[in-house]
Amino acid sequence: MQPTNSINRRRFLKLSSFTGAALTIGFYFPALANDSGEIITAETADSLGVELNAWITIDKTGKVSILNHRAEMGQGTFQAIPQMVAEELEVNLDQVSIAFAPGDQKKYGSQLTGGSSSIRSFYKQMLITGATAREMLIEAAAKKWNVAKEECYAQNGEVIHKPSNKKIGYGELVEEAAKLTPPKAVPLKQRKDYTIIGKPLPRQDTPLKTNGQAIFGIDKRLPGMLYAVVERNPRFLGKVKSYDDSAAKALPGVKHILKVQMPVFDTIREGVAVVADTTWAAMQARKALKIEWDDTGFEHLDTTTLYNRMKDDLQKPGLSQRTSGNFEAVYAKTDKKIEAIYETPYEAHACMEPLNCIANVTADHCEIWGPIQAPDWIQRDLSERLNMPMEKITVNMTFLGGGFGRKAFTDYTTEAALISKAINAPVQIVWTREDDITQGPFRPGAVYECKAALDNGRIAAFQTKMASQNMDHQWPHADKTHFNGSTTEALLEPYLNNIDHYSFADIPTQSPIPVMWWRSVYASTNGFAYESFIDELAHAAQKDPLEFRQQHLQNERYNALIDTLITKTGWDKRGKNEGWGVAVTECFKSVVGEAVKVSRKADGKIKIDRIVAVMDCGWYVNPDIIKAQVEGSIVMALGAATIHETHFEDGKTVEQNFDRYHMPRIMDVPDIEVYIMDNEEKPGGVGEPGLPPFAPALCNAIFDLTGKRIRKLPFNLSKV
């Protein structure tokens, strides 16, 4: 496979130029561009005058080109999608190239790379498209040989006639195949017959990312491009009162200095942009700016005040997401009651590639290049901001050096476009690490109040109230009376089928701090509270933590995962002086169980000895990608549990760079064992579900070893 972003849109359209020189098929999304569609050829699309969602082109050399409508930010779509197509198309991976599609929701449907959705939302389309092309090529060969189609089969990029063993390559068949009508209800392989899917094939984009050939957003260059940085108000709702740019303008290379305004949800963030002929020149001039800020009219919060507000909010009535039975009545009359409060911190995204974007805005067109998770969102947003038709907005994706939800937002792309429009030239805006960590939006901090009643060793009633900022309440015209739809995210669904009385509610805490999606979204904080509390309930019931969970799940799939966790950890043979903790969470249709073993070093400090993870993501493509994503999630979760926290003082972010917002180092992470469940379930997500169970598993292990409950994150592992 040749995973490259050098196959630009023009070349792809040239390959599929509606001339019959190639076989190009894809899904056509009529009307509202939902997730269903019809497979048609490029020629049919041309005759109908419709846009083709061009998934596959096969040229006269037999080379296969795929247009990927989702981002590649390390999660593996540039490997997994070709594996799926190659499997059903019956070609080798070295015959396949893949490129990014531009933003176009009418053509491609949703292009958001988020919610771990790239495979689980589109795997059937990928398989069907590959199989359809295969069947069309077989039909073309059968007609060429004047034999029955049933006598032919495809293998290694060729069609073979079984009785005569005649062979013909795909490249020789594409012209005739392109004239055929794509068949419907094509047969798909059974999993037992896969030769490519399910195999731990090495990622072909790895060499590009290690030898410098891969083009990330920050690497992209345009002729005549200028470079910009922005001094933004350090308080989130502050304005620019005035600025003196005389010293900055005097520095070499400086071209423009201007005030900029960026939309951040339903507010405006203000700053002063410096545009120069190099990023370095712009950064030096930025330091020479003298700006007076207007920070009146909004709260200048600090962390203590913010968390006190959340705790006070817990005393207020909540917005109810899910209830069953009568929690209050059962709780009041049951003797054994357990209560706990859990706290989780605000977190920066801290992608290794900081935010950046190139924009070139002219009178009648806008073109964007950058590390973008949702090109269709950007296209729609810029159409509104620039008052320009969507077809005049071109959004090009590059590789992303991490995204975690932050690069699905529209602020940094809008900022670049507005600067380009103002200076009438292409410009690349680069956020420094300090910009990235201090400006947000952040993962919201949260405080949870958990209550439960136990009766005969079982949960009789269960209640959780969450006080946290609601991301959805920040958008313009948001309904702030609506509950947080993610209040139960991370909780295993079968719990709610086996507990008669429960209540889940949230109280949306008000704050000027912008918050947004962070890897696994609310599951990253919910999971800590819920699975820590389940462990506390198991201890109060004097039950083994895994036995207690299975008792309340009563579900074959979930219990099979726990049985695997028991086997892989040697759970039943653990020693008395070993600290073991477990947690099992669910998000984006995948279930992950993790177990952590801890002990004390000679100096008395806690160390992590072993981490075991069991992933049930249903149908899957590449086990090596899954293991890498689970490992990465655990490392990120380790940082979130024991190191990372964004603090606020006087309305400003305290941490500014990695000197205070530390990253976990390789010596902090023990070996991680990852096991994958094999079953017939539909595919779930992979990039995010491995994160939520780690923090509660670690804290439960520390309790098992020390008897100390950790209910507030982050905590210092060396001071437990």
PDB file of C-alpha atoms in Angstrom, residues 405-523:
ATOM      1  CA  GLY A 405     -11.175  16.544  19.525  1.00  0.00           C
ATOM      2  CA  ARG A 406      -9.398  19.911  19.561  1.00  0.00           C
ATOM      3  CA  LYS A 407      -8.812  19.980  15.812  1.00  0.00           C
ATOM      4  CA  ALA A 408     -12.488  19.466  15.078  1.00  0.00           C
ATOM      5  CA  PHE A 409     -13.166  22.997  16.319  1.00  0.00           C
ATOM      6  CA  THR A 410     -13.517  25.984  13.999  1.00  0.00           C
ATOM      7  CA  ASP A 411     -11.725  28.822  15.797  1.00  0.00           C
ATOM      8  CA  TYR A 412      -8.213  28.384  14.430  1.00  0.00           C
ATOM      9  CA  THR A 413      -9.364  27.932  10.830  1.00  0.00           C
ATOM     10  CA  THR A 414     -11.632  30.972  11.015  1.00  0.00           C
ATOM     11  CA  GLU A 415      -8.795  33.040  12.463  1.00  0.00           C
ATOM     12  CA  ALA A 416      -6.513  32.118   9.552  1.00  0.00           C
ATOM     13  CA  ALA A 417      -9.219  32.882   6.977  1.00  0.00           C
ATOM     14  CA  LEU A 418     -10.010  36.281   8.452  1.00  0.00           C
ATOM     15  CA  ILE A 419      -6.331  37.262   8.515  1.00  0.00           C
ATOM     16  CA  SER A 420      -5.837  36.116   4.915  1.00  0.00           C
ATOM     17  CA  LYS A 421      -8.864  38.097   3.804  1.00  0.00           C
ATOM     18  CA  ALA A 422      -7.600  41.210   5.595  1.00  0.00           C
ATOM     19  CA  ILE A 423      -4.108  41.092   4.061  1.00  0.00           C
ATOM     20  CA  ASN A 424      -5.200  39.703   0.670  1.00  0.00           C
ATOM     21  CA  ALA A 425      -2.528  36.985   0.692  1.00  0.00           C
ATOM     22  CA  PRO A 426      -2.120  33.326   1.706  1.00  0.00           C
ATOM     23  CA  VAL A 427      -1.082  33.025   5.327  1.00  0.00           C
ATOM     24  CA  GLN A 428      -0.123  30.273   7.742  1.00  0.00           C
ATOM     25  CA  ILE A 429      -1.067  30.858  11.345  1.00  0.00           C
ATOM     26  CA  VAL A 430       0.843  28.889  13.968  1.00  0.00           C
ATOM     27  CA  TRP A 431      -0.117  28.612  17.612  1.00  0.00           C
ATOM     28  CA  THR A 432       2.805  28.382  20.001  1.00  0.00           C
ATOM     29  CA  ARG A 433       2.768  25.756  22.729  1.00  0.00           C
ATOM     30  CA  GLU A 434       1.829  28.509  25.188  1.00  0.00           C
ATOM     31  CA  ASP A 435      -1.124  29.527  22.997  1.00  0.00           C
ATOM     32  CA  ASP A 436      -2.214  25.914  22.733  1.00  0.00           C
ATOM     33  CA  ILE A 437      -2.138  25.181  26.465  1.00  0.00           C
ATOM     34  CA  THR A 438      -3.485  28.492  27.786  1.00  0.00           C
ATOM     35  CA  GLN A 439      -6.280  29.379  25.376  1.00  0.00           C
ATOM     36  CA  GLY A 440      -8.387  26.213  25.475  1.00  0.00           C
ATOM     37  CA  PRO A 441     -11.012  25.030  24.940  1.00  0.00           C
ATOM     38  CA  PHE A 442     -10.300  22.509  27.700  1.00  0.00           C
ATOM     39  CA  ARG A 443     -11.720  19.234  28.882  1.00  0.00           C
ATOM     40  CA  PRO A 444     -14.208  20.354  31.542  1.00  0.00           C
ATOM     41  CA  GLY A 445     -13.473  19.606  35.163  1.00  0.00           C
ATOM     42  CA  ALA A 446     -16.246  17.863  37.066  1.00  0.00           C
ATOM     43  CA  VAL A 447     -17.516  16.974  40.534  1.00  0.00           C
ATOM     44  CA  TYR A 448     -19.693  13.890  41.058  1.00  0.00           C
ATOM     45  CA  GLU A 449     -21.957  12.982  43.928  1.00  0.00           C
ATOM     46  CA  CYS A 450     -22.610   9.237  43.976  1.00  0.00           C
ATOM     47  CA  LYS A 451     -25.077   7.490  46.285  1.00  0.00           C
ATOM     48  CA  ALA A 452     -26.196   3.880  46.483  1.00  0.00           C
ATOM     49  CA  ALA A 453     -28.117   1.531  48.717  1.00  0.00           C
ATOM     50  CA  LEU A 454     -27.123  -2.122  49.135  1.00  0.00           C
ATOM     51  CA  ASP A 455     -29.527  -4.904  50.014  1.00  0.00           C
ATOM     52  CA  ASN A 456     -28.262  -8.481  50.510  1.00  0.00           C
ATOM     53  CA  GLY A 457     -25.020  -7.671  48.724  1.00  0.00           C
ATOM     54  CA  ARG A 458     -26.711  -6.192  45.643  1.00  0.00           C
ATOM     55  CA  ILE A 459     -27.288  -2.636  44.492  1.00  0.00           C
ATOM     56  CA  ALA A 460     -30.859  -1.730  45.352  1.00  0.00           C
ATOM     57  CA  ALA A 461     -30.650   1.908  44.280  1.00  0.00           C
ATOM     58  CA  PHE A 462     -28.018   4.009  42.496  1.00  0.00           C
ATOM     59  CA  GLN A 463     -27.804   7.775  41.944  1.00  0.00           C
ATOM     60  CA  THR A 464     -25.268  10.109  40.393  1.00  0.00           C
ATOM     61  CA  LYS A 465     -25.307  13.882  40.049  1.00  0.00           C
ATOM     62  CA  MET A 466     -22.625  15.556  37.957  1.00  0.00           C
ATOM     63  CA  ALA A 467     -21.692  19.235  38.314  1.00  0.00           C
ATOM     64  CA  SER A 468     -19.709  20.349  35.296  1.00  0.00           C
ATOM     65  CA  GLN A 469     -19.828  22.732  32.383  1.00  0.00           C
ATOM     66  CA  ASN A 470     -22.066  21.459  29.618  1.00  0.00           C
ATOM     67  CA  MET A 471     -20.258  21.741  26.280  1.00  0.00           C
ATOM     68  CA  ASP A 472     -23.547  21.904  24.381  1.00  0.00           C
ATOM     69  CA  HIS A 473     -24.715  24.938  26.366  1.00  0.00           C
ATOM     70  CA  GLN A 474     -21.959  27.126  24.864  1.00  0.00           C
ATOM     71  CA  TRP A 475     -23.285  27.195  21.310  1.00  0.00           C
ATOM     72  CA  PRO A 476     -25.348  30.128  20.027  1.00  0.00           C
ATOM     73  CA  HIS A 477     -29.055  29.777  20.834  1.00  0.00           C
ATOM     74  CA  ALA A 478     -28.413  26.680  22.978  1.00  0.00           C
ATOM     75  CA  ASP A 479     -31.257  25.348  25.108  1.00  0.00           C
ATOM     76  CA  LYS A 480     -29.710  25.648  28.564  1.00  0.00           C
ATOM     77  CA  THR A 481     -32.602  23.821  30.162  1.00  0.00           C
ATOM     78  CA  HIS A 482     -31.634  20.605  28.402  1.00  0.00           C
ATOM     79  CA  PHE A 483     -29.756  17.877  30.276  1.00  0.00           C
ATOM     80  CA  ASN A 484     -26.279  16.691  29.399  1.00  0.00           C
ATOM     81  CA  GLY A 485     -26.854  13.752  27.060  1.00  0.00           C
ATOM     82  CA  SER A 486     -23.537  12.202  28.091  1.00  0.00           C
ATOM     83  CA  THR A 487     -24.245  11.867  31.812  1.00  0.00           C
ATOM     84  CA  THR A 488     -24.220   8.056  31.628  1.00  0.00           C
ATOM     85  CA  GLU A 489     -21.369   7.822  29.117  1.00  0.00           C
ATOM     86  CA  ALA A 490     -18.793   5.184  30.199  1.00  0.00           C
ATOM     87  CA  LEU A 491     -21.295   3.320  32.384  1.00  0.00           C
ATOM     88  CA  LEU A 492     -21.959  -0.239  31.219  1.00  0.00           C
ATOM     89  CA  GLU A 493     -25.447  -0.357  29.776  1.00  0.00           C
ATOM     90  CA  PRO A 494     -26.393  -3.740  31.343  1.00  0.00           C
ATOM     91  CA  TYR A 495     -26.090  -2.189  34.808  1.00  0.00           C
ATOM     92  CA  LEU A 496     -29.196  -0.181  34.016  1.00  0.00           C
ATOM     93  CA  ASN A 497     -31.031  -3.318  32.955  1.00  0.00           C
ATOM     94  CA  ASN A 498     -30.312  -5.020  36.284  1.00  0.00           C
ATOM     95  CA  ILE A 499     -30.744  -2.186  38.793  1.00  0.00           C
ATOM     96  CA  ASP A 500     -34.388  -1.349  39.372  1.00  0.00           C
ATOM     97  CA  HIS A 501     -34.004   2.094  40.920  1.00  0.00           C
ATOM     98  CA  TYR A 502     -31.564   4.645  39.552  1.00  0.00           C
ATOM     99  CA  SER A 503     -31.214   8.315  38.739  1.00  0.00           C
ATOM    100  CA  PHE A 504     -28.635  10.198  36.637  1.00  0.00           C
ATOM    101  CA  ALA A 505     -28.657  13.969  36.452  1.00  0.00           C
ATOM    102  CA  ASP A 506     -26.381  16.908  35.831  1.00  0.00           C
ATOM    103  CA  ILE A 507     -26.150  20.481  37.017  1.00  0.00           C
ATOM    104  CA  PRO A 508     -24.536  22.682  34.346  1.00  0.00           C
ATOM    105  CA  THR A 509     -21.960  24.825  36.128  1.00  0.00           C
ATOM    106  CA  GLN A 510     -21.616  28.335  34.689  1.00  0.00           C
ATOM    107  CA  SER A 511     -18.150  29.624  33.802  1.00  0.00           C
ATOM    108  CA  PRO A 512     -16.497  31.798  31.109  1.00  0.00           C
ATOM    109  CA  ILE A 513     -13.884  29.070  30.529  1.00  0.00           C
ATOM    110  CA  PRO A 514     -14.377  27.453  27.087  1.00  0.00           C
ATOM    111  CA  VAL A 515     -14.651  23.649  27.190  1.00  0.00           C
ATOM    112  CA  MET A 516     -14.992  20.996  24.530  1.00  0.00           C
ATOM    113  CA  TRP A 517     -14.427  17.388  23.481  1.00  0.00           C
ATOM    114  CA  TRP A 518     -11.328  15.655  24.790  1.00  0.00           C
ATOM    115  CA  ARG A 519     -10.353  12.071  24.059  1.00  0.00           C
ATOM    116  CA  SER A 520     -13.379   9.912  25.049  1.00  0.00           C
ATOM    117  CA  VAL A 521     -15.270  13.123  25.984  1.00  0.00           C
ATOM    118  CA  TYR A 522     -17.290  12.830  29.222  1.00  0.00           C
ATOM    119  CA  ALA A 523     -16.410   9.149  29.545  1.00  0.00           C
TER     120      ALA A 523
END
